Coordinates of C-alpha atoms in Angstrom, one line a residue:
L1 CA 102.2 116.4 52.1
A2 CA 100.8 114.6 49.1
D3 CA 104.3 114.2 47.9
F4 CA 105.5 112.5 51.0
G5 CA 102.4 110.2 51.0
A6 CA 103.1 109.3 47.3
T7 CA 106.8 108.7 48.0
A8 CA 105.8 106.4 51.1
R9 CA 103.2 104.3 49.1
R10 CA 105.9 103.7 46.4
A11 CA 108.2 102.6 49.3
V12 CA 105.6 100.3 50.7
Q13 CA 105.5 98.4 47.5
V14 CA 109.2 97.5 47.5
R15 CA 109.4 97.2 51.4
D16 CA 111.5 100.0 51.8
W17 CA 110.5 100.7 55.3
A18 CA 113.2 103.3 56.2
T19 CA 111.8 105.5 53.5
V20 CA 108.1 104.9 54.8
Q21 CA 109.2 105.7 58.2
A22 CA 110.9 108.8 57.2
C23 CA 107.9 109.9 55.1
A24 CA 105.6 109.3 57.9
A25 CA 107.6 111.3 60.4
E26 CA 107.8 114.3 58.0
I27 CA 104.1 114.2 57.3
L28 CA 103.4 114.1 61.2
R29 CA 105.9 116.9 61.7
R30 CA 104.0 119.3 59.4
D31 CA 100.7 117.9 60.5
A32 CA 100.2 115.9 63.6
G33 CA 96.7 115.2 62.9
S34 CA 97.3 113.4 59.7
A35 CA 95.4 110.0 59.6
E36 CA 97.8 109.0 56.6
G37 CA 100.6 109.9 58.6
H38 CA 99.9 107.8 61.5
F39 CA 98.8 104.9 59.2
L40 CA 102.0 104.9 57.4
A41 CA 103.9 105.2 60.7
G42 CA 101.9 102.0 61.8
L43 CA 103.1 100.1 58.7
A44 CA 106.8 101.0 59.6
E45 CA 106.4 99.8 63.1
K46 CA 104.7 96.7 62.0
A47 CA 107.4 95.7 59.5
A48 CA 109.9 96.2 62.4
Q49 CA 107.8 93.7 64.5
R50 CA 106.9 96.6 67.1
L51 CA 103.4 95.6 67.3
V52 CA 102.4 97.7 70.2
K53 CA 103.5 101.0 68.7
A54 CA 101.9 99.6 65.4
A55 CA 98.7 99.1 67.1
A56 CA 98.9 102.7 68.7
A57 CA 99.4 104.3 65.6
F58 CA 96.7 102.4 63.5
T59 CA 94.4 103.4 66.5
R60 CA 95.2 107.0 66.2
A61 CA 94.6 106.8 62.3
L62 CA 91.2 105.4 63.1
E63 CA 90.4 108.0 65.7
L64 CA 91.3 110.8 63.2
D65 CA 89.4 109.1 60.2
P66 CA 87.1 106.4 61.5
G67 CA 86.4 105.5 57.6
R68 CA 90.1 104.2 57.3
Y69 CA 89.3 100.5 56.7
D70 CA 93.0 99.9 55.8
A71 CA 94.1 101.1 59.3
A72 CA 91.1 99.0 60.8
I73 CA 92.3 95.8 59.1
E74 CA 96.0 96.2 59.9
L75 CA 94.9 96.8 63.5
A76 CA 92.8 93.7 63.6
D77 CA 95.9 91.8 62.2
D78 CA 98.0 93.3 65.0
C79 CA 95.4 92.4 67.6
A80 CA 95.1 88.7 66.4
R81 CA 98.9 88.4 66.5
S82 CA 98.9 89.9 70.0
F83 CA 96.3 87.2 71.0
R84 CA 93.7 90.1 71.4
H85 CA 91.1 88.0 69.5
A86 CA 88.0 89.7 70.6
E87 CA 89.2 93.0 69.7
A88 CA 90.2 91.8 66.2
R89 CA 86.8 90.1 65.7
T90 CA 85.1 93.3 66.6
L91 CA 87.0 95.4 64.1
L92 CA 86.6 92.8 61.4
E93 CA 82.8 92.8 61.8
K94 CA 82.7 96.4 61.7
Y95 CA 84.7 97.0 58.7
E96 CA 84.8 94.0 56.3
S97 CA 81.6 95.3 54.2
S98 CA 83.8 98.2 53.3
L99 CA 86.4 96.0 51.6
G100 CA 84.5 95.1 48.5
N101 CA 87.2 96.7 46.0
S102 CA 90.4 96.0 47.8
P103 CA 91.8 92.6 47.3
R104 CA 94.9 93.2 49.5
Y105 CA 92.8 94.0 52.6
L106 CA 90.1 91.4 51.7
N107 CA 93.0 88.8 51.7
M108 CA 94.4 90.3 55.1
A109 CA 91.0 90.3 56.6
G110 CA 90.8 86.7 55.6
L111 CA 94.0 85.7 57.1
T112 CA 92.9 87.5 60.3
W113 CA 89.6 85.5 60.5
S114 CA 91.7 82.4 59.9
M115 CA 94.2 83.4 62.8
L116 CA 90.9 83.6 64.9
G117 CA 90.0 80.0 63.9
L118 CA 86.9 81.3 62.2
H119 CA 87.5 80.0 58.5
E120 CA 84.2 80.0 57.5
R121 CA 84.2 83.8 57.8
A122 CA 87.5 83.8 55.9
W123 CA 86.5 82.0 52.9
P124 CA 84.1 84.5 51.2
L125 CA 86.8 87.2 51.6
Y126 CA 89.6 85.0 50.0
R127 CA 87.2 84.2 47.2
R128 CA 86.2 87.9 46.6
A129 CA 89.9 88.8 46.5
N130 CA 90.6 86.2 43.9
E131 CA 87.6 87.5 41.9
L132 CA 89.1 91.2 42.0
Q133 CA 92.7 90.1 41.2
P134 CA 92.7 86.6 39.4
G135 CA 95.9 84.8 39.0
M136 CA 97.5 86.0 42.3
P137 CA 99.4 83.0 43.6
L138 CA 99.2 84.3 47.3
F139 CA 95.5 84.8 47.2
E140 CA 94.8 81.4 45.4
A141 CA 96.9 79.6 47.9
N142 CA 94.9 81.1 50.9
L143 CA 91.8 80.3 49.2
A144 CA 92.9 76.7 48.6
A145 CA 94.1 76.1 52.2
C146 CA 90.9 77.6 53.5
S147 CA 88.9 75.4 51.2
V148 CA 90.7 72.3 52.5
Y149 CA 89.6 73.3 56.3
L150 CA 86.0 73.7 55.1
G151 CA 85.8 70.4 53.3
K152 CA 85.8 72.2 49.8
V153 CA 88.4 69.4 48.6
D154 CA 87.6 69.6 44.8
E155 CA 87.9 73.3 44.9
A156 CA 91.2 73.1 46.7
R157 CA 92.5 70.5 44.2
A158 CA 91.8 72.7 41.3
L159 CA 93.4 75.6 42.9
Y160 CA 96.6 73.5 43.7
L161 CA 96.8 72.1 40.1
S162 CA 96.4 75.6 38.6
L163 CA 99.3 76.9 40.9
L164 CA 101.6 74.0 40.0
E165 CA 100.8 74.3 36.4
R166 CA 102.3 78.0 36.5
N167 CA 105.0 76.9 39.0
P168 CA 105.7 73.4 38.7
T169 CA 108.7 73.3 41.4
H170 CA 106.5 74.9 44.3
Q171 CA 107.3 72.3 46.9
R172 CA 104.6 73.3 49.5
N173 CA 101.8 73.3 46.9
H174 CA 103.1 69.7 46.0
Y175 CA 102.9 68.8 49.6
H176 CA 99.4 70.2 50.0
L177 CA 98.0 68.6 46.9
S178 CA 99.3 65.2 48.1
R179 CA 97.3 65.4 51.4
L180 CA 94.0 65.9 49.6
A181 CA 93.2 62.3 48.5
R182 CA 94.9 58.9 48.5
A183 CA 97.2 58.4 45.5
R184 CA 95.6 56.0 43.0
D185 CA 98.6 56.2 40.5
S186 CA 102.2 57.2 40.3
A187 CA 101.5 60.4 38.0
H188 CA 102.1 62.9 40.8
V189 CA 105.0 60.9 42.2
E190 CA 106.7 61.0 39.2
Q191 CA 106.1 64.8 38.7
M192 CA 107.8 65.3 42.2
Q193 CA 110.6 63.1 41.4
A194 CA 111.3 65.1 38.4
V195 CA 111.3 68.2 40.5
L196 CA 113.7 66.7 42.9
R197 CA 116.1 65.8 39.9
A198 CA 115.6 69.2 38.1
T199 CA 116.2 71.4 41.1
G200 CA 119.2 69.9 42.6
L201 CA 118.5 71.5 46.1
P202 CA 120.2 70.5 49.4
P203 CA 118.1 68.1 51.7
E204 CA 116.9 71.0 53.9
K205 CA 115.2 72.6 50.9
N206 CA 113.3 69.4 49.9
I207 CA 111.6 68.8 53.2
F208 CA 108.2 69.3 52.1
L209 CA 108.7 67.4 48.7
H210 CA 110.1 64.4 50.8
Y211 CA 107.1 64.1 53.0
A212 CA 104.7 64.4 50.0
L213 CA 106.7 61.6 48.2
G214 CA 106.5 59.5 51.3
K215 CA 102.8 60.0 51.7
E216 CA 101.9 59.1 48.1
L217 CA 104.3 56.2 47.9
E218 CA 102.8 54.8 51.0
D219 CA 99.3 55.2 49.5
L220 CA 100.7 53.0 46.4
E221 CA 102.1 50.5 49.1
Q222 CA 105.6 51.1 48.0
W223 CA 106.7 50.6 51.7
D224 CA 110.5 50.8 51.4
E225 CA 110.7 53.8 49.1
A226 CA 108.0 55.6 51.0
F227 CA 110.2 55.2 54.2
Q228 CA 113.2 56.6 52.6
H229 CA 111.5 59.8 51.8
Y230 CA 109.9 60.1 55.4
Q231 CA 113.5 59.6 56.7
A232 CA 115.0 62.0 54.3
A233 CA 112.5 64.7 55.3
G234 CA 112.6 64.0 59.1
D235 CA 116.8 64.0 58.9
A236 CA 116.6 67.2 56.9
A237 CA 114.2 68.9 59.3
T238 CA 116.4 67.9 62.2
S239 CA 119.4 69.5 60.8
V240 CA 117.8 72.9 60.7
S241 CA 115.6 72.7 63.6
N242 CA 118.0 73.3 66.7
Y243 CA 115.9 71.2 68.8
D244 CA 116.9 69.1 71.7
V245 CA 114.1 66.5 73.1
A246 CA 115.7 66.6 76.5
A247 CA 114.0 70.1 77.1
D248 CA 110.6 68.7 76.6
I249 CA 111.3 65.7 78.6
A250 CA 112.5 68.0 81.4
L251 CA 109.5 69.9 81.2
I252 CA 107.3 66.7 81.6
D253 CA 109.3 65.5 84.6
R254 CA 108.9 68.8 86.5
I255 CA 105.1 68.9 85.8
I256 CA 104.8 65.4 87.2
E257 CA 106.7 66.6 90.3
V258 CA 104.9 69.9 90.6
C259 CA 101.3 68.9 89.9
D260 CA 100.9 66.2 92.5
A261 CA 98.0 65.0 94.6
S262 CA 98.7 67.5 97.4
W263 CA 98.8 70.5 95.0
L264 CA 95.6 69.3 93.3
A265 CA 93.8 68.9 96.7
A266 CA 94.8 72.2 97.8
G267 CA 92.6 74.0 95.2
P268 CA 89.1 75.0 95.9
T269 CA 86.4 72.8 95.0
E270 CA 84.5 75.6 93.1
V271 CA 86.3 78.3 91.0
P272 CA 84.3 81.4 90.3
T273 CA 84.6 82.3 86.5
T274 CA 83.5 85.2 84.5
V275 CA 82.0 82.9 81.9
T276 CA 79.1 80.9 83.4
G277 CA 76.6 78.4 81.8
K278 CA 79.4 76.8 79.7
T279 CA 81.1 73.3 80.4
P280 CA 84.3 72.7 78.6
I281 CA 85.3 69.5 77.1
F282 CA 89.1 69.1 76.9
I283 CA 90.4 66.6 74.6
V284 CA 94.0 65.7 74.8
G285 CA 96.6 63.0 73.9
L286 CA 99.3 62.9 71.4
P287 CA 98.7 64.2 67.9
R288 CA 97.5 61.6 65.4
T289 CA 95.9 59.5 67.9
G290 CA 92.4 60.3 67.0
T291 CA 91.8 63.7 68.7
T292 CA 90.1 65.3 65.6
L293 CA 88.0 62.2 65.0
T294 CA 86.7 62.4 68.6
E295 CA 86.1 66.0 68.4
R296 CA 84.0 65.7 65.3
I297 CA 82.0 63.1 66.8
L298 CA 81.2 65.0 69.9
S299 CA 80.8 68.3 68.1
S300 CA 78.0 66.7 65.9
H301 CA 76.0 66.4 69.0
S302 CA 73.1 69.2 69.4
Q303 CA 74.5 70.3 72.7
V304 CA 78.2 70.7 71.8
E305 CA 80.3 73.1 69.9
S306 CA 84.1 73.1 69.0
I307 CA 86.3 76.1 69.2
G308 CA 89.0 73.9 67.5
E309 CA 92.7 74.1 68.7
T310 CA 94.1 77.1 70.4
E311 CA 97.1 77.9 72.5
F312 CA 95.3 80.2 75.0
L313 CA 95.8 77.9 77.8
Q314 CA 99.6 77.8 77.6
M315 CA 99.5 81.6 76.8
V316 CA 97.6 82.3 80.1
L317 CA 100.0 80.0 82.1
R318 CA 102.8 81.9 80.8
Q319 CA 101.2 85.2 81.7
V320 CA 100.2 83.9 85.3
S321 CA 103.6 82.5 85.9
G322 CA 105.2 86.2 85.5
V323 CA 108.3 84.4 84.2
P324 CA 109.7 86.2 81.1
G325 CA 110.8 84.4 78.2
I326 CA 110.5 84.2 74.4
E327 CA 111.0 80.4 74.2
G328 CA 108.1 77.7 74.9
M329 CA 106.9 76.7 78.2
T330 CA 109.7 76.1 80.8
P331 CA 110.0 74.4 84.1
A332 CA 110.4 77.6 85.8
M333 CA 106.9 78.8 84.3
I334 CA 105.3 75.7 85.5
E335 CA 106.6 76.1 88.8
A336 CA 105.6 79.8 89.1
A337 CA 102.1 79.2 87.7
A338 CA 101.4 76.5 90.2
Q339 CA 101.8 78.8 93.0
Q340 CA 99.2 81.2 91.7
D341 CA 95.6 81.5 92.3
I342 CA 94.1 78.9 90.0
G343 CA 91.2 81.3 89.4
R344 CA 93.6 83.7 87.3
V345 CA 94.1 80.6 85.0
A346 CA 90.4 79.6 84.8
N347 CA 89.2 83.3 84.1
G348 CA 92.2 83.9 81.9
Y349 CA 91.4 81.2 79.6
L350 CA 87.6 81.6 79.5
N351 CA 88.0 85.5 78.7
A352 CA 90.4 84.4 75.8
V353 CA 88.1 82.0 74.2
H354 CA 84.8 83.8 75.0
Y355 CA 84.8 85.4 71.5
R356 CA 84.3 81.9 70.2
L357 CA 81.4 80.6 72.2
G358 CA 78.0 80.3 70.9
E359 CA 74.7 79.1 72.5
H360 CA 75.8 75.5 73.1
P361 CA 76.2 74.5 76.9
F362 CA 79.2 72.4 76.1
F363 CA 82.4 73.5 74.1
I364 CA 85.4 71.4 73.0
E365 CA 88.9 72.6 73.2
K366 CA 90.9 70.1 71.2
W367 CA 94.8 70.7 71.7
P368 CA 96.6 67.5 71.9
E369 CA 99.6 69.2 73.9
N370 CA 97.2 70.1 76.5
I371 CA 97.9 66.9 78.2
T372 CA 101.0 68.6 79.3
Y373 CA 98.7 71.0 81.3
L374 CA 95.9 68.8 82.4
G375 CA 96.6 69.1 86.1
F376 CA 95.9 72.9 85.7
I377 CA 92.9 72.2 83.7
A378 CA 91.4 69.9 86.3
K379 CA 92.3 72.2 89.1
A380 CA 90.7 75.2 87.4
Y381 CA 87.6 73.6 86.1
P382 CA 86.2 71.2 88.5
H383 CA 83.4 70.3 86.4
A384 CA 85.1 70.1 83.2
R385 CA 85.2 66.9 81.1
L386 CA 88.7 65.5 80.5
L387 CA 89.0 63.2 77.6
H388 CA 92.2 61.4 76.6
L389 CA 92.9 59.6 73.5
R390 CA 95.2 56.5 73.3
R391 CA 96.5 54.8 70.4
H392 CA 98.9 51.8 69.9
P393 CA 102.5 53.2 70.7
M394 CA 104.0 52.2 67.3
D395 CA 101.1 53.5 65.3
A396 CA 101.2 56.7 67.3
C397 CA 104.8 57.5 66.8
F398 CA 105.0 56.5 63.2
A399 CA 101.9 58.7 62.4
M400 CA 103.6 61.6 63.9
Y401 CA 107.0 60.7 62.3
K402 CA 105.4 61.0 59.0
Q403 CA 104.1 64.5 59.4
S404 CA 105.9 67.9 59.1
F405 CA 104.4 69.5 62.2
F406 CA 105.9 67.8 65.4
R407 CA 109.6 68.8 66.2
Y408 CA 110.1 66.0 68.6
A409 CA 109.0 63.5 65.7
Y410 CA 111.5 64.2 63.2
T411 CA 113.7 61.2 64.2
L412 CA 112.9 57.8 65.5
E413 CA 115.1 58.3 68.4
N414 CA 113.4 61.6 69.4
V415 CA 110.0 60.5 69.0
G416 CA 110.6 57.3 70.9
R417 CA 112.2 59.2 74.0
Y418 CA 109.2 61.6 73.8
Y419 CA 106.6 58.9 73.8
V420 CA 108.3 57.3 77.0
A421 CA 108.2 60.7 78.8
Y422 CA 104.5 61.1 77.5
D423 CA 103.6 57.7 78.8
R424 CA 105.1 58.6 82.2
L425 CA 102.9 61.7 82.1
A426 CA 99.7 59.9 81.0
R427 CA 100.1 57.3 83.8
H428 CA 100.7 60.3 86.3
W429 CA 97.4 61.9 85.3
R430 CA 95.6 58.5 85.5
A431 CA 96.6 58.0 89.0
L432 CA 95.7 61.5 90.1
L433 CA 92.6 62.0 88.3
G434 CA 91.0 58.6 88.5
E435 CA 87.5 58.4 86.9
R436 CA 87.6 62.1 86.0
L437 CA 89.7 61.2 83.2
V438 CA 87.8 59.5 80.4
E439 CA 90.0 57.5 78.2
V440 CA 89.3 56.5 74.6
E441 CA 91.2 53.9 72.6
Y442 CA 91.4 54.7 69.0
E443 CA 91.5 51.1 67.9
A444 CA 88.3 50.4 69.7
L445 CA 86.8 53.5 68.4
V446 CA 87.2 52.7 64.7
R447 CA 86.3 49.1 65.1
D448 CA 83.1 49.6 67.2
Q449 CA 81.9 53.0 66.1
E450 CA 78.4 52.9 67.5
G451 CA 79.2 51.0 70.8
Q452 CA 82.3 53.3 71.7
T453 CA 80.4 56.4 70.7
R454 CA 77.5 55.6 73.0
R455 CA 79.9 54.6 75.7
L456 CA 81.6 57.9 75.4
L457 CA 78.6 60.0 75.4
Q458 CA 77.5 58.3 78.6
Q459 CA 80.7 58.8 80.3
L460 CA 80.4 62.5 79.4
Q461 CA 76.9 62.7 80.7
L462 CA 75.5 63.4 77.2
D463 CA 72.5 61.7 75.6
F464 CA 73.2 59.7 72.5
E465 CA 72.2 61.3 69.2
P466 CA 72.5 59.6 65.8
A467 CA 74.1 62.4 64.3
C468 CA 77.3 61.6 66.4
L469 CA 77.6 58.4 64.0
E470 CA 77.4 60.8 61.0
F471 CA 80.4 62.9 61.9
D472 CA 81.7 63.0 58.4
R473 CA 78.6 65.3 57.5
N474 CA 79.8 67.7 60.1
E475 CA 80.3 70.9 58.1
A476 CA 82.4 72.9 60.8
A477 CA 85.8 73.8 59.7
S478 CA 88.9 71.6 60.7
A479 CA 92.2 73.1 60.3
T480 CA 94.2 70.0 61.8
A481 CA 96.6 67.5 60.2
S482 CA 93.3 65.3 59.8
S483 CA 91.2 68.0 58.1
V484 CA 90.7 65.8 55.0
Q485 CA 90.4 62.5 56.6
V486 CA 87.6 63.6 59.1
R487 CA 85.3 64.0 56.0
E488 CA 85.4 60.3 55.5
K489 CA 83.4 57.7 57.1
M490 CA 85.1 55.5 59.9
H491 CA 87.6 53.2 58.6
T492 CA 90.4 50.9 60.1
R493 CA 93.0 51.6 57.5
S494 CA 95.5 53.0 59.9
V495 CA 95.3 50.3 62.5
Q496 CA 98.7 48.4 62.9
R497 CA 99.9 50.4 59.8
W498 CA 103.3 50.4 61.4
K499 CA 103.6 46.7 60.6
Q500 CA 104.2 47.6 56.9
F501 CA 107.4 49.4 58.0
E502 CA 108.3 47.0 60.8
R503 CA 112.1 46.6 59.7
H504 CA 112.5 50.4 59.4
L505 CA 111.0 51.1 62.7
E506 CA 113.0 48.5 64.8
P507 CA 115.2 51.3 66.5
L508 CA 111.8 52.9 67.7
R509 CA 110.5 49.5 68.9
R510 CA 113.7 48.9 71.0
I511 CA 113.4 52.3 72.7
L512 CA 109.8 51.6 73.7
E513 CA 110.5 48.1 74.8
N514 CA 113.5 49.1 76.8
A515 CA 111.2 51.4 78.7
G516 CA 108.8 48.6 79.4
I517 CA 106.2 49.7 76.8
A518 CA 104.4 46.7 75.3
V519 CA 104.2 47.1 71.5
D520 CA 102.9 43.5 70.5

């Protein structure tokens, strides 16, 4: 058996999963009670993306040998990927003290904590993995990313510079470095331009480099050249994204039709839930409209904590709908979910996030795309606070266009059409929810920080606390596109930023104005 185990371990190193599976099968044929055999079988199943079978194999390995921390961390990773976050957390807490000499599983445990949204638990594990195996690019990159989330920007910068010194053409590391601070000179721009010339790659292989160049050139107020790179990045991303904005627009229109006043009124005034004593605050809106800033302000309050961004609500709606599919949310799923007992949605979501909740009476879920499901939220949680961020249409669209994250914003035409549909949806929720929907204007917030903060807290029925004005001191992790900016004090640099690119953004302006959306 030892020979088969050794062969399998060598095969794992070169990702020869057929050999791993064959060795595992032979070990288990000879000894069905071999923890090693079940562990190896789990690795092969996981490589084949058969997570249910992998989890069963790792579970059996742990039953046979409870000391197998490798099986425990592999199982925790499987649980997190299957949205069984509470189980993943239990396994990590039980076994992470056993990982002191295993850089591989320290790193994997860190990744799993990060998937759970608990980046402060991941960071010391990443750091220990790097201490045990210094110079490993994957470990360093994970530590750098986690450092950004925790506001350790100087440490992250040192790591990315070290990585780029050893691999100067690594585009994503250039991209991550560009996001850590405002460019003060053209040194990094020139380095990235040299990479573009030296590698000679096709546009779709240069997406992150173009976004990084656009960002730093904008910092340096080289507006025309910055836009050229934003456009090059978006066009390249579009060429490989296989995306049709019409599908997202159709989903929005179906939600408006299904989630109407009669549907909302048909719900109970009280929805029994399994998690009591907690009041959720849902922050929604388009990305890049101040949702993270508002989250940081509110989570600085002594009565409020944030669970960050999760996709649990969408996950629960998909499950409750009973409609199969591997794609994103569909109109058919919305129709089916709307006919189900809303208590299933309420409890499904609360049970999913329960592992993240502390002692605070209020918790924030800040996932901008939840504006799509705001009707379900309002119906499931009659006492929840609903908060919608608004920003000038041109600034909102351009801010999304400049990022690599939003598939509907890779072209000006798509982001314009999507914004028109979003505006239609926002007006629907405003009419349907009335005063339940608290709206915050980004421009007003950054121009009158204290006045708008006091107003917001009052609307949410929270007492004013000075700490909310010092949100930049909030040490909680932030894993959003604004993770660096929210460490700064309030500023107005982004207000009317689109004006610097007015000529380039004329096609976007025409789309919005033709839909009756004022942009002046």
